[in-house]
Amino acid sequence: MTYVSLADLERAARAGLPGEIWDFLAGGSGTESSLVANRTALERIFLIPRMLRDLTDTTTEVEILGRRAALPIAVAPVAYQRLFHPEGELAAARAARNAGVPYTICTLSSVALEEITAVGGRPWFQLYWLREEKRSLELVRRAEDSGCEAIVFTVDVPWMGRRLRDMRNGFALPESVTAANFDAGTAAHRRTQGASAVADHTAREFAPATWESVEAVRAHTGLPVVLKGGPRRRGRTPGR
């Protein structure tokens, strides 16, 4: 089959994945109103054509964090990608490399970050703040040592949202899929009716990010630190 749009790929994924894994991939928190709002906001963005312009040297290239990228985007971090494809993050990282855009490695990747950076391209590392600061900073050091170009620090997940699809499915990771970047124990694999094992695991492992944790990361690395998440309030200047 030939895929010519993201919608084509989405339909193929939904048809090919087990139902509970599709729900984990595609679902949102609560009533999923934020998921709908995000899609609606994206659909409101239009490209405005400029007529009678010389397009001979037109390019989509842009500078991101000091280096050129083929498009003004980066691939977002997604956890446990071996749920969706046998190669998991390795396949996605190769695709990003071939497309000439940065690829963001998730803290909860199902392939170790060193294996992913070995693919090449422009890897970034997404950090969730763990309850043990030492473990968080060890991940930052590993990311820098393995060739990541930036730390993308997620600051809008003090705890995981109530993902109702996962709760209804009693979702848990299969034994073959693990958090490959650190010893996460077995919490994410324990299936419990009416609960999400992944949410239970993150509740045990994650701590809310603060400005103090941001400063700790900045002091521990020479890489750019990008803060991911948080609403932009119109008419107000973001601050501490």
PDB file of C-alpha atoms in Angstrom, residues 65-235:
ATOM      1  CA  LEU A  65      19.501  25.655  18.160  1.00  0.00           C
ATOM      2  CA  GLY A  66      22.392  26.783  16.007  1.00  0.00           C
ATOM      3  CA  ARG A  67      22.141  24.190  13.224  1.00  0.00           C
ATOM      4  CA  ARG A  68      20.211  23.948  10.004  1.00  0.00           C
ATOM      5  CA  ALA A  69      17.193  21.658   9.752  1.00  0.00           C
ATOM      6  CA  ALA A  70      15.295  20.718   6.610  1.00  0.00           C
ATOM      7  CA  LEU A  71      11.985  21.774   8.172  1.00  0.00           C
ATOM      8  CA  PRO A  72      11.013  24.014  11.130  1.00  0.00           C
ATOM      9  CA  ILE A  73      10.000  20.982  13.213  1.00  0.00           C
ATOM     10  CA  ALA A  74      11.444  18.340  15.503  1.00  0.00           C
ATOM     11  CA  VAL A  75      10.055  14.863  16.065  1.00  0.00           C
ATOM     12  CA  ALA A  76       8.321  14.853  19.451  1.00  0.00           C
ATOM     13  CA  PRO A  77       9.168  12.333  22.178  1.00  0.00           C
ATOM     14  CA  VAL A  78       6.889   9.289  22.331  1.00  0.00           C
ATOM     15  CA  ALA A  79       7.289   6.597  24.980  1.00  0.00           C
ATOM     16  CA  TYR A  80       7.672   2.850  24.457  1.00  0.00           C
ATOM     17  CA  GLN A  81       7.748   2.837  20.664  1.00  0.00           C
ATOM     18  CA  ARG A  82       8.420  -0.908  20.509  1.00  0.00           C
ATOM     19  CA  LEU A  83       4.741  -1.238  21.333  1.00  0.00           C
ATOM     20  CA  PHE A  84       4.052  -0.029  17.805  1.00  0.00           C
ATOM     21  CA  HIS A  85       6.955  -1.404  15.743  1.00  0.00           C
ATOM     22  CA  PRO A  86       9.605  -4.090  16.375  1.00  0.00           C
ATOM     23  CA  GLU A  87      12.454  -1.585  15.885  1.00  0.00           C
ATOM     24  CA  GLY A  88      10.769   1.058  17.993  1.00  0.00           C
ATOM     25  CA  GLU A  89      12.700   4.295  18.386  1.00  0.00           C
ATOM     26  CA  LEU A  90      15.471   3.152  16.043  1.00  0.00           C
ATOM     27  CA  ALA A  91      13.146   3.231  13.041  1.00  0.00           C
ATOM     28  CA  ALA A  92      11.768   6.657  13.986  1.00  0.00           C
ATOM     29  CA  ALA A  93      15.262   8.067  14.564  1.00  0.00           C
ATOM     30  CA  ARG A  94      16.402   6.874  11.142  1.00  0.00           C
ATOM     31  CA  ALA A  95      13.343   8.474   9.539  1.00  0.00           C
ATOM     32  CA  ALA A  96      14.100  11.795  11.265  1.00  0.00           C
ATOM     33  CA  ARG A  97      17.758  11.572  10.218  1.00  0.00           C
ATOM     34  CA  ASN A  98      16.778  10.928   6.608  1.00  0.00           C
ATOM     35  CA  ALA A  99      14.288  13.815   6.703  1.00  0.00           C
ATOM     36  CA  GLY A 100      16.927  16.181   8.109  1.00  0.00           C
ATOM     37  CA  VAL A 101      15.060  17.129  11.303  1.00  0.00           C
ATOM     38  CA  PRO A 102      15.895  16.667  15.011  1.00  0.00           C
ATOM     39  CA  TYR A 103      14.627  13.557  16.770  1.00  0.00           C
ATOM     40  CA  THR A 104      13.684  13.759  20.450  1.00  0.00           C
ATOM     41  CA  ILE A 105      14.498  10.660  22.510  1.00  0.00           C
ATOM     42  CA  CYS A 106      12.002  10.048  25.303  1.00  0.00           C
ATOM     43  CA  THR A 107      13.058   9.298  28.885  1.00  0.00           C
ATOM     44  CA  LEU A 108      10.702   6.311  28.597  1.00  0.00           C
ATOM     45  CA  SER A 109      12.079   5.051  25.300  1.00  0.00           C
ATOM     46  CA  SER A 110      12.035   1.295  24.814  1.00  0.00           C
ATOM     47  CA  VAL A 111      15.533   1.418  23.275  1.00  0.00           C
ATOM     48  CA  ALA A 112      18.512   2.768  25.241  1.00  0.00           C
ATOM     49  CA  LEU A 113      19.409   6.321  24.312  1.00  0.00           C
ATOM     50  CA  GLU A 114      22.973   5.326  23.338  1.00  0.00           C
ATOM     51  CA  GLU A 115      21.608   2.942  20.703  1.00  0.00           C
ATOM     52  CA  ILE A 116      19.339   5.642  19.344  1.00  0.00           C
ATOM     53  CA  THR A 117      22.055   8.304  19.104  1.00  0.00           C
ATOM     54  CA  ALA A 118      24.236   5.788  17.227  1.00  0.00           C
ATOM     55  CA  VAL A 119      21.739   6.076  14.355  1.00  0.00           C
ATOM     56  CA  GLY A 120      23.085   9.577  13.689  1.00  0.00           C
ATOM     57  CA  GLY A 121      21.176  12.664  12.698  1.00  0.00           C
ATOM     58  CA  ARG A 122      20.312  15.314  15.284  1.00  0.00           C
ATOM     59  CA  PRO A 123      19.208  13.611  18.511  1.00  0.00           C
ATOM     60  CA  TRP A 124      17.755  15.577  21.402  1.00  0.00           C
ATOM     61  CA  PHE A 125      16.880  14.054  24.783  1.00  0.00           C
ATOM     62  CA  GLN A 126      13.553  14.632  26.550  1.00  0.00           C
ATOM     63  CA  LEU A 127      13.817  14.563  30.341  1.00  0.00           C
ATOM     64  CA  TYR A 128      11.158  13.754  32.901  1.00  0.00           C
ATOM     65  CA  TRP A 129      12.237  14.779  36.385  1.00  0.00           C
ATOM     66  CA  LEU A 130      12.603  11.664  38.527  1.00  0.00           C
ATOM     67  CA  ARG A 131      12.090  11.440  42.277  1.00  0.00           C
ATOM     68  CA  GLU A 132      15.811  10.847  42.692  1.00  0.00           C
ATOM     69  CA  GLU A 133      17.642  13.916  41.374  1.00  0.00           C
ATOM     70  CA  LYS A 134      20.829  11.885  40.946  1.00  0.00           C
ATOM     71  CA  ARG A 135      19.124   9.557  38.462  1.00  0.00           C
ATOM     72  CA  SER A 136      17.754  12.511  36.485  1.00  0.00           C
ATOM     73  CA  LEU A 137      21.172  14.118  36.210  1.00  0.00           C
ATOM     74  CA  GLU A 138      22.742  10.792  35.238  1.00  0.00           C
ATOM     75  CA  LEU A 139      20.355  10.668  32.287  1.00  0.00           C
ATOM     76  CA  VAL A 140      21.371  14.202  31.325  1.00  0.00           C
ATOM     77  CA  ARG A 141      25.043  13.238  31.438  1.00  0.00           C
ATOM     78  CA  ARG A 142      24.434  10.095  29.367  1.00  0.00           C
ATOM     79  CA  ALA A 143      22.534  12.126  26.796  1.00  0.00           C
ATOM     80  CA  GLU A 144      25.365  14.639  26.452  1.00  0.00           C
ATOM     81  CA  ASP A 145      28.057  11.960  26.367  1.00  0.00           C
ATOM     82  CA  SER A 146      26.242  10.008  23.655  1.00  0.00           C
ATOM     83  CA  GLY A 147      25.919  12.998  21.338  1.00  0.00           C
ATOM     84  CA  CYS A 148      22.531  14.594  22.025  1.00  0.00           C
ATOM     85  CA  GLU A 149      22.365  18.247  21.008  1.00  0.00           C
ATOM     86  CA  ALA A 150      19.804  19.485  23.545  1.00  0.00           C
ATOM     87  CA  ILE A 151      17.894  18.578  26.696  1.00  0.00           C
ATOM     88  CA  VAL A 152      14.133  18.969  26.243  1.00  0.00           C
ATOM     89  CA  PHE A 153      12.850  19.232  29.817  1.00  0.00           C
ATOM     90  CA  THR A 154       9.152  18.378  30.190  1.00  0.00           C
ATOM     91  CA  VAL A 155       7.705  20.716  32.817  1.00  0.00           C
ATOM     92  CA  ASP A 156       3.940  20.221  32.429  1.00  0.00           C
ATOM     93  CA  VAL A 157       3.588  16.679  33.781  1.00  0.00           C
ATOM     94  CA  PRO A 158       3.659  16.878  37.604  1.00  0.00           C
ATOM     95  CA  TRP A 159       1.768  13.591  37.391  1.00  0.00           C
ATOM     96  CA  MET A 160       0.262  11.590  34.549  1.00  0.00           C
ATOM     97  CA  GLY A 161      -3.299  12.471  33.563  1.00  0.00           C
ATOM     98  CA  ARG A 162      -6.221  10.082  34.030  1.00  0.00           C
ATOM     99  CA  ARG A 163      -6.252   8.329  30.697  1.00  0.00           C
ATOM    100  CA  LEU A 164      -9.668   6.713  30.765  1.00  0.00           C
ATOM    101  CA  ARG A 165      -9.085   4.410  27.815  1.00  0.00           C
ATOM    102  CA  ASP A 166      -6.081   2.870  29.567  1.00  0.00           C
ATOM    103  CA  MET A 167      -8.027   2.538  32.811  1.00  0.00           C
ATOM    104  CA  ARG A 168     -10.907   0.765  31.082  1.00  0.00           C
ATOM    105  CA  ASN A 169      -8.443  -1.556  29.344  1.00  0.00           C
ATOM    106  CA  GLY A 170      -6.444  -2.202  32.515  1.00  0.00           C
ATOM    107  CA  PHE A 171      -3.457  -1.358  30.332  1.00  0.00           C
ATOM    108  CA  ALA A 172       0.006  -2.685  31.144  1.00  0.00           C
ATOM    109  CA  LEU A 173       3.190  -3.060  29.123  1.00  0.00           C
ATOM    110  CA  PRO A 174       4.043  -6.485  27.746  1.00  0.00           C
ATOM    111  CA  GLU A 175       7.152  -8.034  29.300  1.00  0.00           C
ATOM    112  CA  SER A 176       9.059  -7.466  26.045  1.00  0.00           C
ATOM    113  CA  VAL A 177       8.755  -3.664  26.309  1.00  0.00           C
ATOM    114  CA  THR A 178      10.622  -1.834  29.073  1.00  0.00           C
ATOM    115  CA  ALA A 179      11.878   1.615  29.993  1.00  0.00           C
ATOM    116  CA  ALA A 180      15.338   0.969  28.561  1.00  0.00           C
ATOM    117  CA  ASN A 181      17.060   4.072  29.960  1.00  0.00           C
ATOM    118  CA  PHE A 182      16.774   3.168  33.618  1.00  0.00           C
ATOM    119  CA  ASP A 183      15.738   0.355  35.928  1.00  0.00           C
ATOM    120  CA  ALA A 184      12.028   1.000  36.242  1.00  0.00           C
ATOM    121  CA  GLY A 185      11.067  -2.178  38.084  1.00  0.00           C
ATOM    122  CA  THR A 186       7.920  -4.096  37.214  1.00  0.00           C
ATOM    123  CA  ALA A 187       5.164  -1.590  38.039  1.00  0.00           C
ATOM    124  CA  ALA A 188       4.420  -0.815  34.388  1.00  0.00           C
ATOM    125  CA  HIS A 189       3.864  -4.535  33.680  1.00  0.00           C
ATOM    126  CA  ARG A 190       1.384  -5.327  36.464  1.00  0.00           C
ATOM    127  CA  ARG A 191      -2.098  -5.505  34.985  1.00  0.00           C
ATOM    128  CA  THR A 192      -4.871  -4.347  37.326  1.00  0.00           C
ATOM    129  CA  GLN A 193      -8.518  -4.128  36.373  1.00  0.00           C
ATOM    130  CA  GLY A 194      -9.695  -0.530  36.128  1.00  0.00           C
ATOM    131  CA  ALA A 195      -6.211   0.978  36.390  1.00  0.00           C
ATOM    132  CA  SER A 196      -3.294   1.902  34.149  1.00  0.00           C
ATOM    133  CA  ALA A 197      -0.020   0.220  35.066  1.00  0.00           C
ATOM    134  CA  VAL A 198       1.858   2.879  33.098  1.00  0.00           C
ATOM    135  CA  ALA A 199       0.241   5.637  35.178  1.00  0.00           C
ATOM    136  CA  ASP A 200       1.092   3.731  38.360  1.00  0.00           C
ATOM    137  CA  HIS A 201       4.697   3.457  37.222  1.00  0.00           C
ATOM    138  CA  THR A 202       5.044   7.149  36.415  1.00  0.00           C
ATOM    139  CA  ALA A 203       3.487   8.085  39.765  1.00  0.00           C
ATOM    140  CA  ARG A 204       6.199   6.049  41.486  1.00  0.00           C
ATOM    141  CA  GLU A 205       9.063   7.387  39.373  1.00  0.00           C
ATOM    142  CA  PHE A 206       8.296  11.015  38.473  1.00  0.00           C
ATOM    143  CA  ALA A 207       8.407  14.169  40.556  1.00  0.00           C
ATOM    144  CA  PRO A 208       7.067  17.622  39.631  1.00  0.00           C
ATOM    145  CA  ALA A 209       9.625  19.780  37.838  1.00  0.00           C
ATOM    146  CA  THR A 210      10.459  23.102  39.518  1.00  0.00           C
ATOM    147  CA  TRP A 211      12.691  26.043  38.710  1.00  0.00           C
ATOM    148  CA  GLU A 212      15.200  24.486  41.102  1.00  0.00           C
ATOM    149  CA  SER A 213      15.291  21.294  39.014  1.00  0.00           C
ATOM    150  CA  VAL A 214      15.725  23.381  35.858  1.00  0.00           C
ATOM    151  CA  GLU A 215      18.701  25.129  37.449  1.00  0.00           C
ATOM    152  CA  ALA A 216      20.140  21.755  38.479  1.00  0.00           C
ATOM    153  CA  VAL A 217      19.984  20.553  34.874  1.00  0.00           C
ATOM    154  CA  ARG A 218      21.517  23.765  33.548  1.00  0.00           C
ATOM    155  CA  ALA A 219      24.379  23.463  36.027  1.00  0.00           C
ATOM    156  CA  HIS A 220      24.985  19.857  35.009  1.00  0.00           C
ATOM    157  CA  THR A 221      25.249  20.226  31.236  1.00  0.00           C
ATOM    158  CA  GLY A 222      26.634  22.495  28.578  1.00  0.00           C
ATOM    159  CA  LEU A 223      23.791  21.623  26.212  1.00  0.00           C
ATOM    160  CA  PRO A 224      20.885  23.965  25.464  1.00  0.00           C
ATOM    161  CA  VAL A 225      17.929  23.282  27.789  1.00  0.00           C
ATOM    162  CA  VAL A 226      14.522  23.631  26.135  1.00  0.00           C
ATOM    163  CA  LEU A 227      11.437  23.723  28.388  1.00  0.00           C
ATOM    164  CA  LYS A 228       8.615  21.653  26.943  1.00  0.00           C
ATOM    165  CA  GLY A 229       4.972  22.256  27.887  1.00  0.00           C
ATOM    166  CA  GLY A 230       2.969  24.821  29.745  1.00  0.00           C
ATOM    167  CA  PRO A 231       0.288  27.208  28.388  1.00  0.00           C
ATOM    168  CA  ARG A 232       1.106  30.576  26.878  1.00  0.00           C
ATOM    169  CA  ARG A 233      -1.273  33.160  28.332  1.00  0.00           C
ATOM    170  CA  ARG A 234      -2.121  35.962  25.953  1.00  0.00           C
ATOM    171  CA  GLY A 235      -1.170  39.392  27.211  1.00  0.00           C
TER     172      GLY A 235
END
